[in-house]
Structure formats: C-alpha cells, structure tokens
PDB file of C-alpha atoms in Angstrom:
ATOM      1  CA  MET T   1      -8.429 -29.934 -14.082  1.00 80.00           C
ATOM      2  CA  ASP T   2      -8.374 -28.121 -10.634  1.00 92.00           C
ATOM      3  CA  VAL T   3      -6.108 -25.446  -9.747  1.00 95.00           C
ATOM      4  CA  PHE T   4      -5.650 -24.087  -6.329  1.00 96.00           C
ATOM      5  CA  LEU T   5      -5.629 -20.802  -5.648  1.00 96.00           C
ATOM      6  CA  MET T   6      -4.435 -18.614  -2.674  1.00 95.00           C
ATOM      7  CA  ILE T   7      -6.335 -15.604  -2.425  1.00 96.00           C
ATOM      8  CA  ARG T   8      -4.558 -12.568  -0.316  1.00 96.00           C
ATOM      9  CA  ARG T   9      -5.997  -8.922   0.904  1.00 96.00           C
ATOM     10  CA  LYS T  10      -3.571  -7.067   3.373  1.00 94.00           C
ATOM     11  CA  LYS T  11      -3.831  -9.919   6.281  1.00 92.00           C
ATOM     12  CA  THR T  12      -6.930 -12.223   4.502  1.00 94.00           C
ATOM     13  CA  THR T  13      -6.116 -15.032   3.091  1.00 94.00           C
ATOM     14  CA  ILE T  14      -8.772 -17.631   1.067  1.00 96.00           C
ATOM     15  CA  PHE T  15      -8.034 -20.841  -0.310  1.00 96.00           C
ATOM     16  CA  THR T  16     -10.126 -22.491  -3.009  1.00 96.00           C
ATOM     17  CA  ASP T  17     -10.084 -24.519  -5.942  1.00 95.00           C
ATOM     18  CA  ALA T  18     -11.485 -24.173  -9.670  1.00 96.00           C
ATOM     19  CA  LYS T  19     -10.884 -25.154 -12.760  1.00 95.00           C
ATOM     20  CA  GLU T  20      -8.883 -23.854 -15.546  1.00 95.00           C
ATOM     21  CA  THR T  21     -11.429 -22.961 -17.631  1.00 95.00           C
ATOM     22  CA  THR T  22     -12.943 -20.927 -14.967  1.00 96.00           C
ATOM     23  CA  SER T  23     -13.318 -17.427 -16.100  1.00 97.00           C
ATOM     24  CA  VAL T  24     -11.901 -14.633 -13.663  1.00 97.00           C
ATOM     25  CA  TYR T  25     -15.653 -13.277 -12.995  1.00 97.00           C
ATOM     26  CA  GLU T  26     -16.813 -16.510 -11.718  1.00 97.00           C
ATOM     27  CA  LEU T  27     -13.900 -16.626  -9.309  1.00 97.00           C
ATOM     28  CA  LYS T  28     -15.142 -13.536  -8.254  1.00 97.00           C
ATOM     29  CA  LYS T  29     -18.293 -14.793  -7.933  1.00 97.00           C
ATOM     30  CA  ILE T  30     -17.209 -17.731  -5.310  1.00 96.00           C
ATOM     31  CA  ILE T  31     -15.015 -14.531  -3.550  1.00 97.00           C
ATOM     32  CA  GLU T  32     -18.361 -12.761  -3.251  1.00 97.00           C
ATOM     33  CA  GLY T  33     -19.839 -16.207  -1.511  1.00 96.00           C
ATOM     34  CA  ILE T  34     -16.886 -16.027   0.942  1.00 96.00           C
ATOM     35  CA  THR T  35     -16.869 -12.219   1.669  1.00 95.00           C
ATOM     36  CA  LYS T  36     -20.328 -10.939   0.791  1.00 96.00           C
ATOM     37  CA  VAL T  37     -18.250  -8.492  -1.378  1.00 96.00           C
ATOM     38  CA  ARG T  38     -19.999  -7.870  -5.386  1.00 96.00           C
ATOM     39  CA  PRO T  39     -17.643  -8.814  -8.082  1.00 97.00           C
ATOM     40  CA  GLU T  40     -18.049  -5.127  -9.269  1.00 97.00           C
ATOM     41  CA  ASP T  41     -16.595  -4.377  -6.379  1.00 97.00           C
ATOM     42  CA  GLN T  42     -13.198  -6.653  -6.876  1.00 97.00           C
ATOM     43  CA  LYS T  43     -10.269  -6.488  -8.803  1.00 97.00           C
ATOM     44  CA  LEU T  44      -8.139  -9.774  -8.832  1.00 97.00           C
ATOM     45  CA  PHE T  45      -4.202  -9.431  -9.707  1.00 97.00           C
ATOM     46  CA  LYS T  46      -2.054 -11.948 -10.780  1.00 95.00           C
ATOM     47  CA  ASP T  47       1.860 -10.748 -10.243  1.00 91.00           C
ATOM     48  CA  GLU T  48       0.716  -7.411  -9.861  1.00 88.00           C
ATOM     49  CA  HIS T  49      -1.121  -7.160 -12.917  1.00 94.00           C
ATOM     50  CA  GLU T  50      -5.377  -6.795 -13.006  1.00 96.00           C
ATOM     51  CA  MET T  51      -6.892  -9.743 -14.087  1.00 96.00           C
ATOM     52  CA  SER T  52     -10.147  -9.187 -17.286  1.00 96.00           C
ATOM     53  CA  ASP T  53     -13.385 -10.903 -15.957  1.00 96.00           C
ATOM     54  CA  HIS T  54     -13.673 -12.296 -19.121  1.00 96.00           C
ATOM     55  CA  LYS T  55     -10.665 -13.893 -19.668  1.00 97.00           C
ATOM     56  CA  TYR T  56     -10.025 -17.758 -18.013  1.00 97.00           C
ATOM     57  CA  LEU T  57      -7.196 -18.689 -15.134  1.00 96.00           C
ATOM     58  CA  GLY T  58      -6.254 -20.978 -17.580  1.00 94.00           C
ATOM     59  CA  ASP T  59      -4.838 -17.341 -19.590  1.00 95.00           C
ATOM     60  CA  TYR T  60      -3.009 -16.573 -16.746  1.00 95.00           C
ATOM     61  CA  GLY T  61      -0.903 -19.497 -16.156  1.00 93.00           C
ATOM     62  CA  LEU T  62      -2.912 -20.953 -13.461  1.00 95.00           C
ATOM     63  CA  THR T  63      -3.323 -24.320 -14.502  1.00 92.00           C
ATOM     64  CA  SER T  64      -2.829 -27.747 -12.647  1.00 90.00           C
ATOM     65  CA  ALA T  65       0.977 -28.100 -13.243  1.00 90.00           C
ATOM     66  CA  PHE T  66       1.295 -24.526 -11.590  1.00 89.00           C
ATOM     67  CA  ALA T  67      -1.690 -24.508  -8.774  1.00 90.00           C
ATOM     68  CA  ARG T  68      -1.399 -27.469  -7.027  1.00 92.00           C
ATOM     69  CA  ALA T  69      -2.668 -28.381  -3.443  1.00 90.00           C
ATOM     70  CA  GLN T  70       0.630 -28.314  -2.084  1.00 90.00           C
ATOM     71  CA  VAL T  71       1.571 -25.066  -3.618  1.00 91.00           C
ATOM     72  CA  PRO T  72      -1.155 -23.016  -4.596  1.00 94.00           C
ATOM     73  CA  ALA T  73      -0.765 -19.933  -6.804  1.00 94.00           C
ATOM     74  CA  THR T  74      -1.362 -16.417  -5.244  1.00 95.00           C
ATOM     75  CA  VAL T  75      -3.650 -14.289  -6.495  1.00 96.00           C
ATOM     76  CA  GLY T  76      -4.178 -10.702  -4.917  1.00 96.00           C
ATOM     77  CA  LEU T  77      -7.406  -9.048  -4.282  1.00 97.00           C
ATOM     78  CA  ALA T  78      -8.710  -5.480  -4.001  1.00 97.00           C
ATOM     79  CA  TYR T  79     -12.175  -4.251  -3.123  1.00 97.00           C
ATOM     80  CA  ARG T  80     -13.986  -0.457  -4.265  1.00 95.00           C
ATOM     81  CA  GLN T  81     -13.467   2.200  -1.263  1.00 94.00           C
ATOM     82  CA  GLU T  82     -16.206   4.696  -0.330  1.00 93.00           C
ATOM     83  CA  ASN T  83     -15.373   6.796  -2.917  1.00 95.00           C
ATOM     84  CA  GLY T  84     -15.611   5.152  -5.762  1.00 93.00           C
ATOM     85  CA  GLU T  85     -11.577   4.123  -6.374  1.00 95.00           C
ATOM     86  CA  PHE T  86     -10.179   0.845  -5.945  1.00 95.00           C
ATOM     87  CA  GLU T  87      -7.974   0.417  -2.664  1.00 95.00           C
ATOM     88  CA  PRO T  88      -3.989  -0.399  -4.191  1.00 93.00           C
ATOM     89  CA  LEU T  89      -3.201  -3.786  -3.979  1.00 93.00           C
ATOM     90  CA  ASP T  90      -2.416  -4.486  -0.758  1.00 93.00           C
ATOM     91  CA  ILE T  91      -0.662  -8.604   0.467  1.00 90.00           C
ATOM     92  CA  THR T  92       0.847  -8.173   3.940  1.00 86.00           C
ATOM     93  CA  PRO T  93       3.443 -10.523   4.678  1.00 83.00           C
ATOM     94  CA  VAL T  94       3.249 -14.365   6.057  1.00 76.00           C
ATOM     95  CA  SER T  95       5.515 -13.918   8.771  1.00 76.00           C
ATOM     96  CA  ASN T  96       7.899 -16.168   9.564  1.00 76.00           C
ATOM     97  CA  PRO T  97       8.337 -18.114  12.629  1.00 76.00           C
ATOM     98  CA  PRO T  98      10.803 -17.322  15.761  1.00 81.00           C
ATOM     99  CA  GLU T  99      13.584 -19.544  15.769  1.00 82.00           C
ATOM    100  CA  LEU T 100      13.487 -22.570  18.108  1.00 78.00           C
ATOM    101  CA  PRO T 101      14.823 -22.332  21.639  1.00 82.00           C
ATOM    102  CA  GLU T 102      18.125 -24.260  22.230  1.00 80.00           C
ATOM    103  CA  ALA T 103      16.445 -26.634  24.502  1.00 77.00           C
ATOM    104  CA  MET T 104      13.908 -27.943  21.684  1.00 77.00           C
ATOM    105  CA  LYS T 105      16.513 -28.069  19.227  1.00 77.00           C
ATOM    106  CA  MET T 106      17.683 -31.420  18.251  1.00 76.00           C
ATOM    107  CA  PRO T 107      20.966 -32.393  19.794  1.00 73.00           C
ATOM    108  CA  PRO T 108      23.748 -33.154  16.905  1.00 71.00           C
ATOM    109  CA  GLU T 109      24.479 -36.742  16.227  1.00 73.00           C
ATOM    110  CA  PRO T 110      27.473 -38.030  17.829  1.00 70.00           C
ATOM    111  CA  GLN T 111      30.284 -38.275  15.593  1.00 69.00           C
ATOM    112  CA  THR T 112      31.766 -41.585  14.937  1.00 67.00           C
ATOM    113  CA  HIS T 113      35.310 -42.678  13.344  1.00 65.00           C
ATOM    114  CA  ASP T 114      35.673 -45.220  11.310  1.00 61.00           C
ATOM    115  CA  GLN T 115      38.697 -47.618  12.687  1.00 59.00           C
ATOM    116  CA  ALA T 116      40.818 -49.121   9.774  1.00 53.00           C
TER     117      ALA T 116
END
C-alpha cells in the first residue's frame, strides 16, 4: 500500500509517496532525484530517531493506516556538511495564519426564541 510522506529539512518540505516495502535507502534515492544530494550525504529521521538504510518504511510504522494523503507522516532530513559531519536535525515549524480581520468574519447568527 502507498504511504504518503512529508520530508522536512529547515524550511524545505518535500511531499512524496512510496510503498510500505520501500527501503530507507530507496527513499533517499527518491530524495536525491529532487534535491541532487547523494544518499550517502543524507540522514533520515522518524520521531528524532535515525532511520537505517537497510530497514523498510513499514518497520518504522510508516504504513497506509498512519501515513495517508490527507495526513502525511513527517520524516526529518539532514545533510552532510563540508566538514564531513552531519548537520543536526532542524525542522522549522510551520507558521499559523493570522487571525481574520473583523470585517471578514461571519456575523453571529441571530438567536431565535421559541414561543410556546
């Protein structure tokens, strides 16, 4: 079954889908096709735990029951820096939209009183 993923690094978000039986390394190859960063220079994280290249997405609970198109699962991404070390996992929180101005809010519905 398909799993839907939201791969996040700093302010970058990549939406993709894969199979539960896709290996973590194969997911890195998908990311390489988008970012042009080699799989060896990527680290993927699920719930702040590093994912092993030899395991499958389903091994990390990334299944069609929990990673749906409407609610994709989040996977963290970190790159190898020029000094050979990997950068720390850094995911910038998604901002919330500002509150609607009063002029755009729906007026409250008039209350009706039932007469007996």
